[in-house]
Short mmCIF file of C-alpha atoms in Angstrom, two decimals:
data_model
loop_
_atom_site.label_atom_id
_atom_site.label_comp_id
_atom_site.label_asym_id
_atom_site.label_seq_id
_atom_site.Cartn_x
_atom_site.Cartn_y
_atom_site.Cartn_z
CA LEU A 1 206.39 153.60 145.53
CA TYR A 2 208.62 152.10 142.20
CA GLY A 3 205.54 150.44 140.56
CA GLY A 4 207.29 147.14 141.02
CA GLN A 5 206.74 144.10 143.52
CA PHE A 6 209.77 142.27 144.98
CA SER A 7 209.45 139.06 146.62
CA SER A 8 211.38 137.82 149.68
CA GLU A 9 212.87 134.26 148.51
CA GLN A 10 214.25 132.88 151.68
CA GLU A 11 212.44 132.02 154.53
CA ILE A 12 214.15 135.38 157.16
CA HIS A 13 215.76 134.52 159.42
CA VAL A 14 215.36 137.31 162.05
CA ASN A 15 218.94 137.10 163.32
CA SER A 16 220.47 137.69 159.32
CA PRO A 17 222.20 141.01 158.43
CA PHE A 18 221.16 139.55 155.15
CA TRP A 19 218.59 139.56 152.52
CA ILE A 20 217.82 137.87 149.49
CA LEU A 21 215.39 139.11 147.82
CA SER A 22 213.84 138.64 143.77
CA ILE A 23 213.66 142.48 142.64
CA PRO A 24 212.28 142.56 138.94
CA SER A 25 214.70 145.38 137.92
CA GLU A 26 218.28 146.95 138.69
CA GLU A 27 216.31 150.24 138.24
CA MET A 28 213.57 149.00 140.89
CA ALA A 29 216.30 147.71 143.20
CA ARG A 30 218.58 151.16 142.98
CA GLY A 31 214.83 153.14 143.68
CA LEU A 32 214.57 151.33 147.35
CA MET A 33 217.67 151.99 147.62
CA LYS A 34 216.78 155.62 147.36
CA ARG A 35 214.37 155.89 149.66
CA THR A 36 215.76 153.23 152.99
CA VAL A 37 217.57 153.91 156.17
CA CYS A 38 216.76 150.23 156.58
CA ALA A 39 218.96 148.72 154.66
CA LYS A 40 223.75 149.63 153.64
CA SER A 41 224.55 148.49 150.54
CA ILE A 42 222.40 146.28 147.29
CA PHE A 43 224.13 144.32 145.77
CA GLU A 44 223.03 141.72 142.25
CA LEU A 45 223.93 138.03 144.14
CA TRP A 46 225.86 135.26 141.99
CA GLY A 47 226.24 132.62 144.67
CA HIS A 48 226.02 131.59 147.58
CA GLY A 49 226.17 129.03 150.90
CA ARG A 50 227.02 127.85 153.19
CA SER A 51 230.90 126.95 153.09
CA ALA A 52 233.12 128.61 150.70
CA GLY A 53 233.38 125.18 148.45
CA GLU A 54 228.81 125.49 148.29
CA LEU A 55 229.30 129.87 147.47
CA TYR A 56 232.53 128.36 144.35
CA GLU A 57 229.74 125.72 143.26
CA SER A 58 226.64 127.69 143.18
CA LEU A 59 229.10 130.68 141.44
CA LYS A 60 230.03 128.30 139.21
CA ASN A 61 226.17 127.66 138.30
CA TYR A 62 225.43 131.21 137.73
CA PRO A 63 225.17 131.82 134.54
CA THR A 64 227.85 133.69 132.07
CA ASP A 65 226.01 135.64 130.41
CA LYS A 66 224.68 137.00 132.88
CA MET A 67 228.58 137.98 134.08
CA LEU A 68 230.06 139.06 130.90
CA PRO A 69 229.57 142.52 129.93
CA TYR A 70 230.42 143.44 133.72
CA LEU A 71 234.07 141.79 133.66
CA GLN A 72 234.69 142.51 129.66
CA SER A 73 238.45 143.47 129.23
CA ASP A 74 237.90 147.31 128.72
CA SER A 75 236.49 147.59 132.04
CA THR A 76 237.68 148.25 135.63
CA TYR A 77 236.92 146.59 138.58
CA LYS A 78 237.39 145.99 142.57
CA ILE A 79 236.11 142.85 144.95
CA HIS A 80 235.76 143.94 148.42
CA ILE A 81 235.51 141.35 151.47
CA HIS A 82 232.60 142.28 154.33
CA THR A 83 233.34 139.49 157.10
CA PHE A 84 230.47 140.08 159.23
CA ASN A 85 231.09 140.31 163.21
CA LYS A 86 234.86 139.61 162.43
CA THR A 87 237.83 140.79 161.29
CA LEU A 88 240.22 138.89 158.73
CA THR A 89 243.49 140.29 158.32
CA GLN A 90 244.47 141.92 154.94
CA ALA A 91 246.43 137.98 154.05
CA GLN A 92 243.71 136.09 154.87
CA LYS A 93 240.74 138.78 152.99
CA ILE A 94 243.47 138.68 149.59
CA LYS A 95 243.32 134.57 150.24
CA LYS A 96 238.99 134.32 150.24
CA ILE A 97 239.74 137.14 147.22
CA ASP A 98 241.78 135.47 144.50
CA ALA A 99 240.81 131.56 145.59
CA LEU A 100 238.07 133.28 143.30
CA GLU A 101 240.09 132.64 140.44
CA PHE A 102 238.09 130.35 138.80
CA LEU A 103 235.62 133.44 137.77
CA PRO A 104 236.30 134.56 134.54
CA PHE A 105 237.76 137.79 135.12
CA LYS A 106 239.04 139.83 132.69
CA GLY A 107 239.15 143.78 132.91
CA LYS A 108 241.66 145.82 135.03
CA VAL A 109 242.41 145.92 138.84
CA ASN A 110 241.12 149.68 139.30
CA LEU A 111 240.68 149.60 143.14
CA LYS A 112 240.38 154.39 143.07
CA THR A 113 237.07 154.81 140.69
CA PRO A 114 236.90 151.12 139.79
CA GLU A 115 233.23 150.62 136.71
CA HIS A 116 232.69 147.40 139.03
CA ILE A 117 232.41 146.17 142.93
CA PHE A 118 232.18 143.35 143.43
CA TRP A 119 231.93 142.06 147.24
CA ILE A 120 231.74 138.50 149.51
CA LEU A 121 229.73 138.87 152.00
CA GLU A 122 230.54 136.45 154.64
CA ASP A 123 227.90 136.12 157.84
CA TYR A 124 229.82 134.89 160.93
CA GLY A 125 226.19 134.74 162.37
CA MET A 126 225.34 137.26 165.13
CA ASN A 127 226.95 136.12 168.97
CA PRO A 128 230.16 138.34 168.74
CA ASN A 129 231.52 135.52 171.95
CA ASP A 130 230.93 132.60 169.92
CA VAL A 131 232.79 133.44 166.74
CA PRO A 132 232.65 130.13 164.45
CA GLU A 133 235.82 129.80 162.61
CA GLU A 134 234.25 129.83 159.84
CA PRO A 135 231.35 131.58 158.40
CA ILE A 136 228.14 129.97 158.77
CA HIS A 137 226.71 131.83 154.80
CA LEU A 138 228.23 132.92 151.52
CA TYR A 139 227.63 135.69 149.41
CA PHE A 140 229.11 137.01 146.36
CA GLY A 141 227.96 139.80 144.49
CA ARG A 142 228.01 142.70 142.37
CA TRP A 143 227.47 145.92 143.84
CA ILE A 144 224.33 148.10 142.77
CA ALA A 145 223.91 151.37 145.28
CA ASP A 146 223.64 151.64 148.91
CA GLY A 147 221.43 152.55 151.06
CA GLN A 148 220.51 155.66 152.95
CA ARG A 149 221.75 154.99 155.89
CA GLU A 150 223.80 158.07 155.74
CA LEU A 151 220.16 160.71 156.07
CA ILE A 152 219.99 159.12 159.71
CA GLU A 153 222.86 161.02 160.53
CA SER A 154 223.12 163.98 158.53
CA TYR A 155 219.39 164.75 160.24
CA SER A 156 219.79 164.04 163.47
CA VAL A 157 218.07 165.58 166.12
CA LYS A 158 221.50 166.24 168.17
CA LYS A 159 222.37 169.00 165.48
CA ARG A 160 219.20 169.83 164.45
CA HIS A 161 217.82 172.99 166.09
CA PHE A 162 214.74 173.55 166.87
CA ILE A 163 213.67 170.60 169.00
CA GLY A 164 211.56 169.68 171.54
CA ASN A 165 210.57 167.36 174.69
CA THR A 166 209.44 164.30 171.90
CA SER A 167 211.69 164.25 168.81
CA MET A 168 211.52 161.77 167.00
CA ASP A 169 214.13 160.01 165.49
CA ALA A 170 215.39 160.59 162.52
CA CYS A 171 215.56 157.53 161.29
CA LEU A 172 211.73 156.75 162.39
CA SER A 173 210.99 159.70 160.27
CA PHE A 174 212.39 158.82 157.78
CA ILE A 175 210.23 155.49 157.79
CA MET A 176 207.63 157.00 158.57
CA ALA A 177 208.14 159.20 155.00
CA ASN A 178 208.58 156.07 153.18
CA HIS A 179 205.51 153.59 154.87
CA ALA A 180 203.53 157.52 153.67
CA ARG A 181 205.81 156.87 149.53
CA VAL A 182 205.93 159.71 149.90
CA LYS A 183 206.73 162.25 146.89
CA PRO A 184 207.47 165.10 144.99
CA ASN A 185 205.44 167.62 145.45
CA ASP A 186 202.77 166.18 147.75
CA ILE A 187 201.03 167.68 150.16
CA VAL A 188 201.61 166.13 153.50
CA TYR A 189 200.44 167.68 156.77
CA ASP A 190 200.97 166.78 160.72
CA PRO A 191 198.21 168.13 162.34
CA PHE A 192 200.35 167.67 166.45
CA VAL A 193 204.18 169.33 164.51
CA GLY A 194 205.33 170.34 167.45
CA THR A 195 208.83 171.16 166.33
CA GLY A 196 208.17 169.84 163.35
CA GLY A 197 210.77 166.46 162.93
CA LEU A 198 208.91 164.51 161.07
CA LEU A 199 207.96 167.01 158.18
CA ILE A 200 211.55 167.57 157.89
CA SER A 201 211.87 163.49 155.67
CA SER A 202 208.80 164.67 154.05
CA ALA A 203 210.66 167.20 152.81
CA HIS A 204 213.59 165.56 152.19
CA PHE A 205 211.51 163.70 149.54
CA GLY A 206 210.30 167.28 147.88
CA ALA A 207 206.79 167.07 149.46
CA TYR A 208 205.69 170.87 150.59
CA VAL A 209 204.46 170.36 154.30
CA CYS A 210 202.39 171.95 157.46
CA GLY A 211 201.36 171.61 160.67
CA THR A 212 199.27 172.78 162.89
CA ASP A 213 199.98 172.64 166.32
CA ILE A 214 198.23 174.04 169.23
CA ASP A 215 200.85 175.37 171.85
CA TYR A 216 201.06 179.19 170.58
CA ASN A 217 204.47 179.06 171.99
CA THR A 218 206.42 175.75 170.28
CA ILE A 219 205.04 177.45 166.61
CA HIS A 220 206.99 180.15 167.65
CA GLY A 221 209.30 179.09 169.33
CA LEU A 222 209.32 180.01 171.96
CA GLY A 223 210.03 179.24 175.87
CA LYS A 224 212.21 176.89 178.58
CA ALA A 225 214.15 175.37 175.60
CA SER A 226 214.20 170.98 175.11
CA ARG A 227 218.21 171.11 174.94
CA LYS A 228 220.33 170.90 177.74
CA ASN A 229 222.38 173.73 178.76
CA GLN A 230 220.05 175.51 177.25
CA LYS A 231 217.12 177.90 179.05
CA TRP A 232 215.14 179.41 176.64
CA ARG A 233 214.83 178.80 173.02
CA GLY A 234 216.89 181.23 170.17
CA PRO A 235 215.34 184.14 168.98
CA ASP A 236 214.91 181.83 165.11
CA GLU A 237 213.93 178.64 166.72
CA ASN A 238 210.88 177.09 164.56
CA ILE A 239 209.37 174.87 162.39
CA ARG A 240 210.80 176.93 158.92
CA ALA A 241 214.35 177.73 160.56
CA ASN A 242 215.32 173.76 160.62
CA LEU A 243 214.32 172.98 157.43
CA ARG A 244 216.25 176.46 156.25
CA GLN A 245 218.88 174.23 157.88
CA TYR A 246 219.14 171.69 155.93
CA GLY A 247 217.97 173.68 152.38
CA LEU A 248 214.82 172.25 152.14
CA GLU A 249 213.07 175.42 153.68
CA LYS A 250 211.76 176.00 149.51
CA TYR A 251 208.96 173.40 150.65
CA TYR A 252 207.45 175.31 153.39
CA LEU A 253 204.35 175.94 153.57
CA ASP A 254 202.55 176.75 156.48
CA ALA A 255 202.80 176.51 160.48
CA LEU A 256 199.89 177.28 161.95
CA VAL A 257 198.27 177.97 165.32
CA ALA A 258 194.68 175.66 165.47
CA ASP A 259 193.23 172.72 167.67
CA PHE A 260 192.68 169.47 166.39
CA SER A 261 189.48 168.75 167.02
CA ARG A 262 187.91 171.92 164.79
CA PRO A 263 187.42 171.86 161.98
CA ILE A 264 190.04 174.09 160.52
CA TRP A 265 190.65 173.39 156.46
CA ARG A 266 187.88 173.77 154.59
CA LYS A 267 185.67 169.89 153.00
CA GLY A 268 188.45 168.50 150.23
CA MET A 269 190.79 165.77 149.68
CA LEU A 270 193.91 168.35 150.37
CA PHE A 271 196.00 166.11 151.36
CA ASP A 272 198.80 163.85 150.10
CA ALA A 273 199.95 161.34 153.48
CA ILE A 274 198.66 162.72 156.96
CA ILE A 275 202.18 161.80 159.68
CA THR A 276 201.94 162.35 162.94
CA ASP A 277 203.35 161.85 166.95
CA PRO A 278 200.25 162.36 168.48
CA PRO A 279 200.95 163.25 172.35
CA TYR A 280 199.96 160.37 174.11
CA GLY A 281 200.86 162.14 178.13
CA ILE A 282 204.15 160.16 178.57
CA ARG A 283 206.03 163.87 177.99
CA GLU A 284 203.50 166.05 175.76
CA ALA A 285 200.43 166.67 177.48
CA PRO A 286 197.59 166.18 175.28
CA ARG A 287 195.48 168.35 175.33
CA ARG A 288 192.65 170.75 173.30
CA MET A 289 190.62 173.88 174.13
CA GLY A 290 188.59 173.08 177.10
CA SER A 291 185.20 174.80 178.46
CA GLN A 292 185.41 173.98 181.88
CA LYS A 293 187.51 176.29 184.43
CA GLU A 294 188.93 173.28 186.34
CA THR A 295 190.69 171.97 183.93
CA VAL A 296 192.81 174.81 182.81
CA LYS A 297 195.97 172.87 182.62
CA SER A 298 197.75 176.26 180.63
CA ALA A 299 196.33 179.04 180.68
CA GLU A 300 198.69 180.87 178.10
CA LYS A 301 198.46 184.66 177.08
CA SER A 302 199.55 184.76 173.46
CA THR A 303 200.27 188.46 172.28
CA GLU A 304 197.50 188.67 170.60
CA ASN A 305 196.20 188.33 174.39
CA HIS A 306 194.07 185.56 173.69
CA PHE A 307 193.45 183.85 176.33
CA PHE A 308 193.16 180.61 175.90
CA ILE A 309 192.81 177.18 177.65
CA SER A 310 193.40 173.77 176.60
CA SER A 311 191.52 170.94 178.83
CA SER A 312 192.48 167.47 178.47
CA TYR A 313 191.67 165.90 175.15
CA HIS A 314 190.66 162.67 175.75
CA LEU A 315 193.56 159.00 173.80
CA SER A 316 190.25 157.91 172.87
CA ASP A 317 189.21 161.20 171.07
CA ILE A 318 192.48 161.65 169.01
CA PHE A 319 192.20 158.81 167.87
CA PHE A 320 188.84 159.03 166.24
CA ASP A 321 189.75 162.37 165.44
CA LEU A 322 192.52 161.61 162.88
CA LEU A 323 191.37 158.40 161.34
CA LYS A 324 188.16 160.09 160.43
CA PHE A 325 190.44 163.69 159.24
CA GLY A 326 192.53 161.00 157.33
CA ALA A 327 189.04 159.48 156.04
CA GLU A 328 187.94 163.22 155.08
CA TYR A 329 190.38 165.40 154.12
CA LEU A 330 193.10 162.08 152.34
CA VAL A 331 193.38 161.61 148.42
CA MET A 332 192.29 158.75 146.85
CA GLY A 333 194.95 156.17 148.12
CA GLY A 334 196.50 158.96 150.77
CA ARG A 335 198.03 157.43 153.32
CA LEU A 336 198.01 157.97 156.83
CA VAL A 337 200.78 157.12 159.63
CA TYR A 338 200.90 157.28 163.14
CA TRP A 339 201.69 156.14 166.81
CA LEU A 340 199.88 154.00 168.06
CA PRO A 341 200.26 153.47 172.34
CA ILE A 342 200.08 149.93 173.98
CA TYR A 343 199.37 148.12 177.03
CA ARG A 344 201.15 144.93 175.94
CA PRO A 345 199.56 143.08 178.44
CA GLU A 346 196.47 144.20 177.05
CA TYR A 347 197.02 144.75 173.48
CA THR A 348 195.49 142.50 170.54
CA GLU A 349 194.96 143.75 166.99
CA GLU A 350 191.56 144.75 168.13
CA ILE A 351 192.24 147.90 170.26
CA ILE A 352 194.24 149.27 166.24
CA PRO A 353 191.23 151.96 165.41
CA ARG A 354 189.60 151.57 162.31
CA HIS A 355 187.72 153.19 159.58
CA PRO A 356 185.55 151.85 156.95
CA CYS A 357 187.29 154.49 154.28
CA LEU A 358 190.73 153.32 155.50
CA LYS A 359 192.26 150.01 154.74
CA LEU A 360 195.45 148.90 157.48
CA ILE A 361 198.99 148.30 155.41
CA SER A 362 201.14 147.53 158.41
CA ASN A 363 201.45 147.96 162.34
CA CYS A 364 204.93 147.67 163.81
CA GLU A 365 205.56 147.37 166.83
CA GLN A 366 208.72 149.53 169.01
CA MET A 367 209.20 148.74 172.85
CA LEU A 368 209.32 151.35 175.00
CA SER A 369 209.30 149.78 177.97
CA SER A 370 208.63 146.10 179.29
CA HIS A 371 204.76 146.80 180.19
CA THR A 372 204.39 149.98 177.37
CA SER A 373 205.38 149.57 173.51
CA ARG A 374 204.84 151.84 170.27
CA ARG A 375 202.99 150.43 167.31
CA LEU A 376 203.65 152.70 164.06
CA ILE A 377 200.85 152.36 162.23
CA THR A 378 200.16 152.85 158.32
CA MET A 379 196.99 152.95 156.65
CA GLU A 380 195.56 154.17 153.36
CA LYS A 381 192.50 155.75 152.13
CA VAL A 382 190.16 153.64 149.57
CA LYS A 383 186.74 153.97 149.54
CA GLU A 384 185.27 158.00 149.76
CA PHE A 385 184.27 159.42 152.31
CA LYS A 386 180.54 159.89 152.69
CA ASP A 387 179.89 162.58 155.74
CA GLN A 388 178.89 161.68 159.41
CA ASP A 389 176.84 158.87 159.00
CA GLU A 390 180.66 156.49 158.30
CA ASN A 391 181.48 158.01 162.02
CA SER A 392 178.88 155.25 163.99
CA TYR A 393 181.67 152.38 162.49
CA LEU A 394 184.14 154.05 164.60
CA LEU A 395 182.45 153.46 167.99
CA ASP A 396 181.91 149.83 169.65
CA GLY A 397 184.29 149.30 172.44
CA GLN A 398 186.92 149.39 170.52
CA TYR A 399 188.70 152.37 172.35
CA LEU A 400 187.46 151.46 174.84
CA PRO A 401 191.50 150.62 176.57
CA TYR A 402 191.75 154.92 175.87
CA ARG A 403 188.59 155.71 177.39
CA GLY A 404 189.67 157.86 180.56
CA HIS A 405 191.92 160.76 180.31
CA ASN A 406 195.77 159.87 180.69
CA SER A 407 195.01 155.98 180.72
CA PHE A 408 197.75 155.32 178.93
CA ARG A 409 199.86 157.55 181.16
CA GLU A 410 198.36 155.08 184.92
CA LYS A 411 199.30 151.38 182.42
CA TYR A 412 202.94 154.13 181.65
CA PHE A 413 203.77 154.66 185.53
CA SER A 414 201.66 151.13 186.65
CA GLY A 415 205.14 149.61 187.79
CA VAL A 416 206.35 152.23 188.55
CA THR A 417 203.84 153.55 191.22
CA LYS A 418 203.89 148.99 192.68
CA ARG A 419 208.07 148.96 192.46
CA ILE A 420 206.86 152.01 195.31
CA ALA A 421 204.51 151.00 196.58
CA LYS A 422 206.02 147.99 197.85
CA GLU A 423 209.48 149.81 198.82
CA GLU A 424 206.93 151.88 200.80
CA LYS A 425 205.90 149.18 203.24
CA ASP A 426 209.42 146.91 203.27
CA ASN A 427 209.92 150.18 205.06
CA GLN A 428 207.48 150.10 207.18
CA LYS A 429 208.76 146.41 208.01
CA MET B 19 201.51 182.37 156.31
CA LYS B 20 201.17 181.51 152.65
CA LEU B 21 198.25 182.02 149.59
CA LEU B 22 198.57 177.82 149.26
CA THR B 23 197.67 177.57 152.58
CA HIS B 24 195.25 180.56 152.27
CA ASN B 25 193.44 178.68 150.15
CA LEU B 26 192.76 176.08 151.78
CA LEU B 27 191.74 177.35 155.39
CA SER B 28 187.95 177.84 156.19
CA SER B 29 186.03 179.87 159.22
CA HIS B 30 185.33 176.78 161.89
CA VAL B 31 183.24 179.52 163.97
CA PRO B 32 180.21 177.81 165.31
CA GLY B 33 176.64 177.82 163.57
CA LEU B 34 177.65 179.15 159.90
CA ARG B 35 175.66 177.83 157.66
CA PRO B 36 177.14 174.90 155.35
CA GLY B 37 179.70 175.17 153.66
CA GLY B 38 180.16 178.61 155.38
CA GLY B 39 183.53 180.06 155.72
CA PHE B 40 185.44 180.01 153.27
CA PRO B 41 187.26 181.97 151.48
CA LEU B 42 189.11 183.64 154.36
CA ARG B 43 188.94 187.53 154.24
CA ILE B 44 193.03 188.71 154.19
CA GLU B 45 193.46 191.55 155.65
CA VAL B 46 197.26 192.42 155.64
CA ARG B 47 199.50 195.00 158.05
CA GLU B 48 203.17 193.26 156.60
CA GLY B 49 203.05 191.24 153.64
CA LYS B 50 206.74 189.26 152.02
CA CYS B 51 206.05 188.69 148.38
CA GLU B 52 209.48 186.16 147.30
CA GLY B 53 210.40 186.39 143.68
CA ARG B 54 209.87 189.38 141.46
CA ASP B 55 206.81 189.40 139.60
CA PRO B 56 206.49 186.80 136.91
CA PRO B 57 206.52 187.53 133.51
CA GLU B 58 210.02 189.03 134.28
CA THR B 59 211.41 185.68 135.39
CA PRO B 60 214.30 184.48 132.93
CA PRO B 61 212.13 181.84 131.60
CA VAL B 62 213.42 178.77 133.93
CA PRO B 63 211.32 175.85 134.46
CA ALA B 64 207.73 176.17 136.80
CA PRO B 65 208.19 173.62 139.29
CA PRO B 66 204.90 171.81 139.15
CA SER B 67 201.91 173.53 141.04
CA PRO B 68 201.15 171.23 143.73
CA LEU B 69 197.87 172.67 143.55
CA ARG B 70 196.56 170.53 140.87
CA GLY B 71 192.56 171.37 140.04
CA ARG B 72 191.59 170.87 143.72
CA GLY B 73 191.70 175.10 144.13
CA ARG B 74 189.77 178.27 143.79
CA LEU B 75 191.37 181.13 143.16
CA VAL B 76 190.35 183.74 145.47
CA GLU B 77 191.22 187.73 145.63
CA ILE B 78 193.88 188.41 147.09
CA PRO B 79 194.50 192.67 148.31
CA LEU B 80 198.57 191.77 147.90
CA LEU B 81 199.23 190.70 144.65
CA PRO B 82 200.74 192.31 142.47
CA PHE B 83 199.40 191.67 138.69
CA SER B 84 196.25 189.67 138.17
CA LEU B 85 194.78 185.80 138.46
CA PRO B 86 192.19 184.53 136.68
CA PRO B 87 189.09 184.55 138.79
CA GLU B 88 189.02 180.67 138.04
CA PRO B 89 191.41 178.12 136.63
CA LEU B 90 191.71 178.99 133.16
CA PRO B 91 190.34 175.01 131.01
CA ASP B 92 193.43 174.31 130.03
CA TYR B 93 195.56 175.19 132.60
CA GLU B 94 197.43 172.31 133.37
CA ALA B 95 199.42 173.08 129.86
CA ASN B 96 199.97 176.42 129.88
CA GLU B 97 203.17 177.95 131.52
CA GLU B 98 203.01 180.71 132.27
CA PHE B 99 199.88 180.94 133.96
CA LEU B 100 201.34 177.82 136.38
CA ARG B 101 203.99 180.54 136.76
CA ARG B 102 201.73 182.93 138.05
CA LEU B 103 200.15 180.01 140.51
CA HIS B 104 202.98 178.98 142.02
CA HIS B 105 204.33 182.56 142.42
CA VAL B 106 200.66 183.65 144.28
CA LEU B 107 200.76 180.51 145.70
CA LEU B 108 204.02 180.18 147.39
CA GLU B 109 205.73 183.66 147.22
CA VAL B 110 203.77 186.20 148.36
CA GLU B 111 202.90 185.55 152.73
CA VAL B 112 201.35 187.08 155.19
CA LEU B 113 203.53 188.12 157.81
CA GLU B 114 200.87 190.49 160.18
CA GLY B 115 197.60 190.90 159.80
CA SER B 116 194.26 188.78 159.92
CA LEU B 117 191.84 186.56 158.58
CA GLN B 118 188.01 187.34 158.79
CA CYS B 119 185.72 184.72 158.63
CA PRO B 120 182.99 185.73 156.07
CA ASP B 121 179.63 184.94 157.77
CA SER B 122 180.50 185.78 161.51
CA GLY B 123 183.45 188.58 161.37
CA ARG B 124 185.20 186.83 163.24
CA ARG B 125 189.13 187.98 163.12
CA PHE B 126 191.75 185.04 162.50
CA PRO B 127 195.19 187.04 163.80
CA ILE B 128 198.20 186.47 161.98
CA SER B 129 201.17 187.18 163.88
CA ARG B 130 205.17 186.30 162.52
CA GLY B 131 203.79 184.45 159.99
CA VAL B 132 201.77 182.40 161.49
CA PRO B 133 197.59 182.22 161.85
CA ASN B 134 195.89 181.35 164.99
CA MET B 135 192.94 179.74 164.24
CA LEU B 136 192.14 179.26 167.97
CA LEU B 137 189.32 180.26 169.09
CA THR B 138 188.71 181.39 172.96
CA GLU B 139 186.17 179.36 175.21
CA GLU B 140 183.35 180.73 174.93
CA GLU B 141 183.30 180.48 171.36
CA ALA B 142 183.86 177.21 170.99
#
């Protein structure tokens, strides 16, 4: 997004809260921190080591000309100390800060509004029951920027005006917007918009957002409330009011009542990103317009005396439609980001749906239970969409695990059903 | 419904001729127009138009002023035009009314600003 690559210099320690990256410029580091909700702060690393001695040695080897601009006599500074998994007394902290005397600090200490802030970071491992006497790794560096962790709090679903049963967690919603590389003035679309939680993060980054959902009541903010202790939705519960709550109303385009399996958009590359969480039948039933009377799941009478019937919408068809839609309606380089539910014992890379126009960019897992999880799939459009003939690639057994309506639901609850069956058996004995 | 959205929508009644169903005809019972006629607004920096050359302008009954039927050739540098366009696409809204398919005549109702693009089961 900020036009650069960075690499990890360090082998990733799965359990370390610190990560050393090599980033070409400070500008890029700041850009990165303007977007990420996953990192707390970024520092220019001046030295590190497995013990205090190693750290000092490493600091002495850091080129002085790189340090000096920040140590001028007319500048002000302060030094912080952060210990991970251990609390130090003030005296211990001061001792550690004083030990850095050998660095050529010429500026004045200013604790309130320093120009430069330096941090000592000490890692005492991950186990709170076995905290070592000395840190296992130490770092020293100049503070550059903080990440966007506070967004998680300020956009928390708990405080949001209009929510649904499956509103996306604020943190995940920001991660999705970042995966989709949402930029100012993009148009972002969510075909299963629900209460619009996913659009809020995109609007935060300055994109115009729109969404559709088949549920008339949700789009209009009618019906039963999802919140505890509140029975019915209030008069102004809708996606627009949500964006207004965060001062983002100008990025609201529209919310429509529509069936994703029907082509309501004119042909063309309309959207810069598609971010969505398709219904997979655990807390919200997947559905589309039906043609069989016996599959009446919900018959709702809307104010325009439209009588419509939703029928089941197979998961395999949802993903089929979603990829095809992305391939057709995304701009080149535009991204499709969505969640794919996985029955873990059956998971292999091969079951990730593919399309010749879309390249898989990333695939991350979030555990839901011991046997199910969902994967955040990010795909980028790399090839122009050419009419219907490309559908054929999509078929071929790839979707078998999702064949049959609610197959994921059945698997999700399989553990529970087995347990109930067992208990019943035990009771009979 | 904003007019930008209208510009992206198409009818999807089964059996349309290829390329048919666009543009949908707008019928307005109640509309809303934020801001004023752009020529009167003070010269604030115009937000970049999200249209980016994708759109095709259509005749809209609600407009307080006229727009050329097609984007001007050098419109990306034409601030006056962009400002008008921004106003039309993002500040004019249809609250109550309908969208009518130009080919089949099928009406998609708009209520409280939300178009309902669902078809009944007989139609689908």
